[in-house]
Amino acid sequence: MPRGQGSSVSVPEKPKVDERVSSDKDNIRHRRSPFLLLGLLIIFLHGSWSVYCTQFASLPLPLDAEQAGKRGFSEASALKHVKYLSGLGPHPVGSDSLDLAVQYVYAEAEKIKKTAHWDVDVQLELFHTDIGANRLAGGLFNGKTLLYSDLKHVILRIVPKYLPEAEENLILVSSHIDTVSTTGGAGDCSSCVGVMLELARGVSQWAHGFKSGVLFLFNTGEEEGLDGAHSFITQHHWRNSVRFAVDLEAMGISGKSTLFQGTHHWALESFAAVAKYPSAQIATQDIFRSGAIKSATDFQIYQEVAGLPGLDFAYTDTTSVYHTKNDKMELLKPGSLQHNGENMLAFLLHAASSPKFMKDAHQAKQESTEEKKAIFFDILGMYMVVYSQKLATMFHNSIIFQSLLIWGTSLLMGGRPGLVSFGISCLSIILMLIFSVFLPVMVAFALPHICPFPVSFVANPWLVIGLFGSPALLGAFIGQHIGFNLLKKHIKQVYSRTKPGLTGNTIDHIVGLEAERWIYKSGFVQWLIVLILGTYLKVGASYVALIWLVSPAFAYGLMEATLSPVRSPKQLKVFTLVLALAVPVVSSAGLFIRMVDVMVGSIVRADRNPGGLPDWIGNVVVAVGIAIVVSFTFVYLLSYVHISGAKRTLLSVLCALFGLALILVSSGIVPAFTDDISRPVNVVHVVDTTRMKDGNTEPLSYISLFSNTPGKLTNELMDLSGEEFSCGRNMTIDFVTFTMKYGCRSYKGSNDGWSKSEVPVLHVESDSATDGARTTVVSVDTKSSTRWTLAINMQEIDDFTIQVDSEELVQLGGKSEVDGWHTIQFAGGKSSPTKFQLTLFWSGNATHASAEGAKAQDSPLLLKLRTDVDRVTPMVATVLEKLPSWCTPFGKSTSPYTLAFLTALPVDI
């Protein structure tokens, strides 16, 4: 009845919005079912895992020699080489086993030369390097000078006959034969050598049609600081004919060989055009070049020293076995070498046959690398996307401008209420990230106190789903739900003022729907911010933010947006979410999982100064990484939960997953380490003479035990009872390249297995001052060791030179330092020199400690020297035999061998 003077009861007229809203029962009926949302969550997670498996774990069928044919690539043939090389055991520089490995590669290369096509010229050399100095300035090499001598490389050049210009235009394919002292190196990098030998065999049957030549470099010395590549690119007579470099590496064992570094757009496009199974991720290039991964490859030499364009490939599966005994044949996945070989063979045939490719390579030296940078990534391992950095920047800026324009227009039309709603939705993003990080980090702090090992998930990485993924998702939901409730409160106040006729239940329903939309759209803001930052910083992987912004925004605009200025909000469609996430999941879910997997595998060697990091640090790094991924990728999916009946179900499922994972790791049901995924534990027999000048006449000899994995060695010592080890932070050892801040020490049987004649000597030959400038000449005698490290105190010394047999190896100038020290690392073969002359030029601000001052307190050191001997002493052998099978030595260029001698020279010489 309309209101009027004749009416006895005044009945307000219902607004139009009431006509569109059902009763309370209808509102409840339209709430999303918990089973629907649980199904969406399962589809999202299963879809992400399926993408990962397709993109990174799907490998081609391996071929035998008969299936591959004379011109194809056979994994079976390549595996024969890998089996022989890894069967030699560790073959570091200077070892007998490395000599055998080089001889084997040379013999196989000779077979290739004999069976090559009659119109192909194959030249084979065993290159013996001179002594040299590598002084790279960036990354891991800051503050270092790397010296080498007596290295041997196998070099195989394949060019077409009757085409002399091909000899001056070579494509270099490079990898290393040597390993660190702790592994047989099936993955790093016998697999690369095996692939290269099989590639060379195939190329030798095709090269008669080439316009360029192909040069295969099997170098030694890579594991000691890229010495092999440096010696070739600075000493060999073919070095000036190389126009393009391809480096094959391994940061794990097997899987797909992924293109993770590339210099020029045209080179990446050439690979993308012919690769049969493309695997490429610019995100790994971003991370590698940021310094987050403390490693380097020969590609750095080819790029920085030689200025060559090129491509860098690496295996990244099971990174936890890197440089340990578990880098073995048994863990090589079938199809891994086939994947690498077929891709590389197709690329080499294309590049060497194309005049344009070599023309681009020639021009590359005259052009700036920055101008030719490109974005590259693969989709499901089937298609590779490549486009220039310039195009990416233009496209990103266009999307950013349009997004800001749309948001600005919307907020202007929405007035103050819309602006407040926008601010609260942005707050929900911040709260979501804070809570998502907070909960798993609390778990990370707690794990060392309730688990047998601080890092308890390395051998079973899937445990991080329950340990960190569940708390992260729960925290993300809590943070977003707080923002959702704040939005509801604000929107309800707005509706109460603008539409006073709405009933309580009706307004609650409408407000919930409106808040849901704002929460969904907050994901646009989140990824827009990431895109802006990535574009500004020129991060190659910014394309990920672009996809996670554009695809959901497109789905929302297509399925949810309306041109009507006045409308009542509706529930977001499930199909909108499916459409929104389809492209982002396909394009980047596999990448996110791979990044987490690599992060988990790298934790085992995270403590570069053993004992220098807290026990919880590895857990926290993984927890934060997972939390960020969860917070950013679940922002759209979680927006569908708040007005559904799935909140309790989600809470129950996440708590159950977390509880199950926690029980498994805390009880030890699922072991932290296994025989195949082991904890790095190094055993070093140390002979320390640094204190002999303090009145001691005998060197201090002991067995040292330490680990690069955060955490104590309590469990390991249970198997070493009777060996008289004592552990603690008072066992500090300065190994020159690093400091052991926590470890174990035993003096039992430590006087056997070495002699005083092996103790290195630092002897002051002269110490003079002319016109106020002090110069000191020190002779360095490393005795039988051809692998040593010398640190020079650059707070006292302004510059220095090094001479070998009257030849000045290191000249004045260009010395950098880290923490006040410049480090010299030397590695060489058996014929390397062991006597050097070091000339020190003192700084004008140098402190000259007096004798009285030296007695009153420890005199600072001027020089620190460590020499390494690759020999297992009797006590070290006993300890290695008794250690649990889930322990493994870990080696790198800065690690000592199993026998190390320490000596030093004080400032007050």
Tab-separated table of C-alpha atoms in Angstrom, residues 47 117 135 145 154 259 267 285 332 418 502 573 612 666 669 754 822 846-847 858-859 881 898:
chain	number	residue	atom	x	y	z
A	47	GLY	CA	47.612	-28.728	-11.852
A	117	HIS	CA	83.307	-37.826	-42.737
A	135	ARG	CA	92.113	-12.011	-11.811
A	145	THR	CA	93.880	-13.844	-7.487
A	154	VAL	CA	91.807	-32.005	-24.770
A	259	LEU	CA	69.459	-22.769	-20.511
A	267	ALA	CA	71.502	-16.379	-30.009
A	285	GLN	CA	69.822	-16.053	-14.716
A	332	LEU	CA	71.336	-40.206	-13.403
A	418	GLY	CA	35.861	3.662	-3.140
A	502	LEU	CA	17.921	-2.637	3.267
A	573	LYS	CA	31.790	-17.150	-10.724
A	612	GLY	CA	78.741	-19.263	11.560
A	666	SER	CA	60.085	-34.953	14.880
A	669	ILE	CA	59.952	-41.785	10.887
A	754	TRP	CA	102.446	-36.805	7.749
A	822	HIS	CA	93.393	-10.449	-0.515
A	846	ALA	CA	100.613	0.200	8.380
A	847	THR	CA	100.878	-0.648	12.072
A	858	ASP	CA	98.539	-11.625	19.972
A	859	SER	CA	100.239	-9.910	17.070
A	881	GLU	CA	84.799	-45.375	7.898
A	898	THR	CA	91.838	-34.363	3.849
